[in-house]
mmCIF file of C-alpha atoms in Angstrom:
data_model
loop_
_atom_site.group_PDB
_atom_site.id
_atom_site.type_symbol
_atom_site.label_atom_id
_atom_site.label_comp_id
_atom_site.label_asym_id
_atom_site.label_seq_id
_atom_site.Cartn_x
_atom_site.Cartn_y
_atom_site.Cartn_z
ATOM 1 C CA MET B 1 0.000 0.000 0.000
ATOM 2 C CA THR B 2 1.479 3.333 -0.962
ATOM 3 C CA GLU B 3 1.839 5.993 1.716
ATOM 4 C CA VAL B 4 -0.863 8.654 1.404
ATOM 5 C CA SER B 5 0.357 12.140 2.188
ATOM 6 C CA SER B 6 -2.423 13.740 4.191
ATOM 7 C CA LEU B 7 -4.368 16.627 2.718
ATOM 8 C CA THR B 8 -6.385 17.132 5.920
ATOM 9 C CA GLY B 9 -7.188 20.803 6.390
ATOM 10 C CA ARG B 10 -6.605 21.675 2.727
ATOM 11 C CA LEU B 11 -9.254 22.803 0.246
ATOM 12 C CA LEU B 12 -10.317 20.890 -2.823
ATOM 13 C CA VAL B 13 -11.500 23.383 -5.414
ATOM 14 C CA ALA B 14 -13.473 21.866 -8.295
ATOM 15 C CA THR B 15 -11.860 22.429 -11.675
ATOM 16 C CA PRO B 16 -14.115 23.583 -14.512
ATOM 17 C CA ALA B 17 -13.574 20.090 -15.989
ATOM 18 C CA LEU B 18 -15.260 18.305 -13.053
ATOM 19 C CA ALA B 19 -18.526 16.983 -14.489
ATOM 20 C CA ASP B 20 -20.260 15.749 -11.301
ATOM 21 C CA PRO B 21 -23.180 18.168 -10.609
ATOM 22 C CA ASN B 22 -22.789 17.517 -6.842
ATOM 23 C CA PHE B 23 -19.442 19.288 -7.041
ATOM 24 C CA ASP B 24 -19.912 21.940 -9.723
ATOM 25 C CA ARG B 25 -17.747 24.892 -8.547
ATOM 26 C CA ALA B 26 -17.502 23.275 -5.121
ATOM 27 C CA VAL B 27 -14.973 24.237 -2.455
ATOM 28 C CA VAL B 28 -14.455 21.243 -0.138
ATOM 29 C CA LEU B 29 -12.650 21.438 3.203
ATOM 30 C CA LEU B 30 -10.970 18.065 3.847
ATOM 31 C CA LEU B 31 -11.616 17.018 7.444
ATOM 32 C CA ASP B 32 -9.903 13.645 7.140
ATOM 33 C CA HIS B 33 -7.597 12.121 4.525
ATOM 34 C CA ASP B 34 -5.578 8.936 4.934
ATOM 35 C CA GLU B 35 -5.118 5.488 3.363
ATOM 36 C CA GLU B 36 -8.656 4.539 4.445
ATOM 37 C CA GLY B 37 -10.234 7.315 2.393
ATOM 38 C CA SER B 38 -11.254 10.951 2.660
ATOM 39 C CA LEU B 39 -14.039 12.991 4.177
ATOM 40 C CA GLY B 40 -14.842 16.658 3.705
ATOM 41 C CA VAL B 41 -17.611 19.236 3.594
ATOM 42 C CA VAL B 42 -18.629 21.512 0.738
ATOM 43 C CA LEU B 43 -18.256 25.074 2.053
ATOM 44 C CA ASN B 44 -20.304 26.881 -0.606
ATOM 45 C CA ARG B 45 -23.721 25.167 -0.730
ATOM 46 C CA PRO B 46 -26.099 27.075 1.593
ATOM 47 C CA THR B 47 -29.615 25.647 1.843
ATOM 48 C CA PRO B 48 -32.801 27.617 2.626
ATOM 49 C CA VAL B 49 -33.090 25.744 5.955
ATOM 50 C CA GLY B 50 -32.236 27.811 9.027
ATOM 51 C CA VAL B 51 -29.986 26.282 11.691
ATOM 52 C CA GLY B 52 -32.745 27.054 14.229
ATOM 53 C CA ASP B 53 -35.143 24.808 12.286
ATOM 54 C CA ILE B 54 -33.089 21.676 12.999
ATOM 55 C CA LEU B 55 -30.665 22.530 15.831
ATOM 56 C CA GLU B 56 -32.341 25.336 17.722
ATOM 57 C CA SER B 57 -29.838 25.358 20.593
ATOM 58 C CA TRP B 58 -26.930 26.049 18.182
ATOM 59 C CA ALA B 59 -28.656 28.724 16.075
ATOM 60 C CA ALA B 60 -27.296 31.675 18.073
ATOM 61 C CA LEU B 61 -23.697 30.505 17.514
ATOM 62 C CA ALA B 62 -23.996 29.864 13.764
ATOM 63 C CA GLY B 63 -22.366 32.506 11.568
ATOM 64 C CA GLU B 64 -24.096 34.443 8.795
ATOM 65 C CA PRO B 65 -25.932 33.310 6.805
ATOM 66 C CA GLY B 66 -27.507 31.340 9.673
ATOM 67 C CA VAL B 67 -28.510 28.430 7.466
ATOM 68 C CA VAL B 68 -27.556 24.779 7.175
ATOM 69 C CA PHE B 69 -25.099 24.022 4.367
ATOM 70 C CA GLN B 70 -25.234 20.894 2.197
ATOM 71 C CA GLY B 71 -21.880 19.364 3.085
ATOM 72 C CA GLY B 72 -22.034 16.757 0.338
ATOM 73 C CA PRO B 73 -24.124 13.923 -1.077
ATOM 74 C CA VAL B 74 -23.415 11.365 1.698
ATOM 75 C CA SER B 75 -25.631 11.000 4.828
ATOM 76 C CA LEU B 76 -27.788 14.054 4.195
ATOM 77 C CA ASP B 77 -29.783 13.280 7.347
ATOM 78 C CA SER B 78 -26.746 13.729 9.612
ATOM 79 C CA ALA B 79 -25.341 17.052 10.825
ATOM 80 C CA LEU B 80 -21.698 18.074 11.232
ATOM 81 C CA GLY B 81 -20.542 21.200 13.038
ATOM 82 C CA VAL B 82 -17.299 22.837 11.904
ATOM 83 C CA ALA B 83 -15.951 25.719 13.959
ATOM 84 C CA VAL B 84 -12.962 28.011 14.154
ATOM 85 C CA VAL B 85 -11.549 28.662 17.626
ATOM 86 C CA PRO B 86 -9.456 31.859 17.500
ATOM 87 C CA GLY B 87 -5.964 31.483 18.918
ATOM 88 C CA GLU B 88 -5.995 27.717 18.457
ATOM 89 C CA ALA B 89 -3.587 27.722 15.515
ATOM 90 C CA GLY B 90 -0.701 28.007 18.012
ATOM 91 C CA ARG B 91 -0.289 25.327 20.643
ATOM 92 C CA GLU B 92 1.987 26.946 23.227
ATOM 93 C CA ASP B 93 1.276 29.213 26.162
ATOM 94 C CA HIS B 94 3.317 32.361 26.829
ATOM 95 C CA GLY B 95 6.018 30.406 28.659
ATOM 96 C CA GLY B 96 6.737 28.320 25.554
ATOM 97 C CA GLN B 97 5.287 25.219 27.211
ATOM 98 C CA PRO B 98 2.489 23.249 25.555
ATOM 99 C CA SER B 99 -0.733 24.286 27.214
ATOM 100 C CA ALA B 100 -3.476 21.790 27.987
ATOM 101 C CA ILE B 101 -6.088 24.394 27.134
ATOM 102 C CA LEU B 102 -4.467 25.465 23.868
ATOM 103 C CA GLY B 103 -3.374 21.955 22.881
ATOM 104 C CA ASP B 104 -6.710 20.271 23.399
ATOM 105 C CA GLY B 105 -9.007 23.160 22.607
ATOM 106 C CA PRO B 106 -12.299 23.704 24.401
ATOM 107 C CA LEU B 107 -14.430 20.794 25.589
ATOM 108 C CA GLY B 108 -16.756 19.624 22.799
ATOM 109 C CA TRP B 109 -14.359 20.675 19.992
ATOM 110 C CA ARG B 110 -11.802 18.438 18.260
ATOM 111 C CA ARG B 111 -8.998 20.003 16.230
ATOM 112 C CA VAL B 112 -8.881 19.025 12.563
ATOM 113 C CA TYR B 113 -6.235 21.456 11.342
ATOM 114 C CA GLY B 114 -4.883 24.653 12.885
ATOM 115 C CA ALA B 115 -7.769 26.620 14.388
ATOM 116 C CA ILE B 116 -10.412 24.571 12.505
ATOM 117 C CA GLY B 117 -12.173 21.732 14.292
ATOM 118 C CA LEU B 118 -15.283 19.602 14.610
ATOM 119 C CA VAL B 119 -17.946 20.412 17.180
ATOM 120 C CA ASP B 120 -19.736 17.753 19.194
ATOM 121 C CA LEU B 121 -23.340 18.794 18.473
ATOM 122 C CA GLU B 122 -24.491 16.614 21.379
ATOM 123 C CA ALA B 123 -22.570 18.843 23.814
ATOM 124 C CA PRO B 124 -24.319 21.797 25.477
ATOM 125 C CA PRO B 125 -23.674 24.897 23.289
ATOM 126 C CA GLU B 126 -22.880 26.921 26.457
ATOM 127 C CA LEU B 127 -19.660 24.882 26.835
ATOM 128 C CA LEU B 128 -18.342 26.307 23.571
ATOM 129 C CA ALA B 129 -20.089 29.662 23.260
ATOM 130 C CA ALA B 130 -17.220 31.737 24.675
ATOM 131 C CA ALA B 131 -14.515 29.958 22.655
ATOM 132 C CA LEU B 132 -16.032 29.759 19.169
ATOM 133 C CA GLY B 133 -15.110 32.361 16.597
ATOM 134 C CA SER B 134 -17.486 30.920 14.017
ATOM 135 C CA LEU B 135 -19.653 27.854 13.553
ATOM 136 C CA ARG B 136 -21.174 26.344 10.458
ATOM 137 C CA ILE B 137 -23.607 23.415 10.391
ATOM 138 C CA PHE B 138 -23.483 20.966 7.474
ATOM 139 C CA ALA B 139 -26.051 18.359 6.455
ATOM 140 C CA GLY B 140 -24.180 15.470 4.899
ATOM 141 C CA TYR B 141 -20.598 15.260 3.737
ATOM 142 C CA ALA B 142 -18.408 14.354 0.781
ATOM 143 C CA GLY B 143 -16.662 11.006 1.057
ATOM 144 C CA TRP B 144 -14.126 9.061 -0.981
ATOM 145 C CA GLY B 145 -13.021 5.448 -0.541
ATOM 146 C CA PRO B 146 -9.350 4.369 -0.413
ATOM 147 C CA GLY B 147 -7.485 5.771 -3.436
ATOM 148 C CA GLN B 148 -10.623 7.342 -4.925
ATOM 149 C CA LEU B 149 -9.657 10.957 -4.265
ATOM 150 C CA GLU B 150 -6.107 10.331 -5.492
ATOM 151 C CA GLU B 151 -7.606 9.022 -8.738
ATOM 152 C CA GLU B 152 -9.769 12.145 -9.132
ATOM 153 C CA LEU B 153 -6.721 14.339 -8.435
ATOM 154 C CA SER B 154 -4.680 12.551 -11.109
ATOM 155 C CA GLU B 155 -7.579 13.072 -13.553
ATOM 156 C CA GLY B 156 -7.440 16.825 -12.895
ATOM 157 C CA ALA B 157 -10.855 17.088 -11.198
ATOM 158 C CA TRP B 158 -9.606 19.199 -8.248
ATOM 159 C CA TYR B 159 -7.131 21.914 -7.414
ATOM 160 C CA VAL B 160 -5.605 21.447 -3.936
ATOM 161 C CA VAL B 161 -4.937 24.733 -2.120
ATOM 162 C CA GLU B 162 -4.310 25.909 1.443
ATOM 163 C CA SER B 163 -7.358 26.732 3.536
ATOM 164 C CA GLU B 164 -7.784 29.849 5.643
ATOM 165 C CA PRO B 165 -9.938 29.895 8.810
ATOM 166 C CA GLY B 166 -12.240 32.489 7.178
ATOM 167 C CA ASP B 167 -13.185 30.009 4.418
ATOM 168 C CA VAL B 168 -15.290 28.012 6.882
ATOM 169 C CA SER B 169 -17.431 31.020 7.769
ATOM 170 C CA SER B 170 -17.394 33.036 4.544
ATOM 171 C CA PRO B 171 -20.412 35.400 4.682
ATOM 172 C CA ASP B 172 -20.571 35.214 0.874
ATOM 173 C CA PRO B 173 -20.431 31.455 0.166
ATOM 174 C CA GLU B 174 -21.795 31.782 -3.378
ATOM 175 C CA HIS B 175 -18.581 33.590 -4.387
ATOM 176 C CA LEU B 176 -16.160 31.393 -2.417
ATOM 177 C CA TRP B 177 -15.020 29.393 -5.474
ATOM 178 C CA ARG B 178 -13.856 32.539 -7.260
ATOM 179 C CA SER B 179 -12.374 34.206 -4.168
ATOM 180 C CA VAL B 180 -10.317 31.122 -3.165
ATOM 181 C CA LEU B 181 -8.915 30.847 -6.695
ATOM 182 C CA ARG B 182 -8.323 34.592 -6.967
ATOM 183 C CA ARG B 183 -6.046 34.636 -3.884
ATOM 184 C CA GLN B 184 -3.701 31.976 -5.350
ATOM 185 C CA ARG B 185 -0.267 33.192 -6.431
ATOM 186 C CA SER B 186 -0.157 31.104 -9.576
ATOM 187 C CA ASP B 187 -1.987 30.537 -12.835
ATOM 188 C CA LEU B 188 -4.928 29.340 -10.732
ATOM 189 C CA ALA B 189 -5.882 32.978 -10.119
ATOM 190 C CA MET B 190 -6.784 33.156 -13.825
ATOM 191 C CA VAL B 191 -9.237 30.239 -13.469
ATOM 192 C CA ALA B 192 -11.373 32.471 -11.227
ATOM 193 C CA THR B 193 -12.413 34.347 -14.387
ATOM 194 C CA TYR B 194 -13.711 31.159 -16.043
ATOM 195 C CA PRO B 195 -17.284 31.820 -17.259
ATOM 196 C CA ASP B 196 -20.192 30.017 -15.599
ATOM 197 C CA ASP B 197 -21.254 28.788 -19.027
ATOM 198 C CA PRO B 198 -18.197 28.324 -21.305
ATOM 199 C CA SER B 199 -20.453 27.984 -24.368
ATOM 200 C CA LEU B 200 -21.266 31.692 -24.034
ATOM 201 C CA ASN B 201 -17.603 32.619 -24.348
#
């Protein structure tokens, strides 16, 4: 079995060539990527359903727009909470020693990458309210079996770019695909100008 270099915490940005309608212009945050497969959430698919309609206790902590996002085509009846905890990108206290609070993050939150982590939606929201910088609720997720994502990458279906904590809580998710590409310091920035319908070009 070949060693899989982990892409956890990175963004998959759909290339214009990706034909799957589930992922047209999708920006996927990878929450887990190893030899057993990959799991992520689509960051730019808001639904009309308010967070308060399905998880009332978390509604006050959800960032704008306060709606549930469709995280992907798998397990649409399950909810995932992804949150940024400011200051969690660093893991040391002022004395240079690893800090239990900084290293582990707040109770009910599990670090995925840097300041980005998963929220235990069964936990009382009050436990996390003071610590969370932003929270987004996703219905469903995107999943790939062993080697499946690597195959799609070799076929040119995705660009892999660094994530920024603000991507999780972008107040303008409909324009996230273009804005993530535009900030790249390479030819990828040009892809952001790709027309929605190439036949009109």
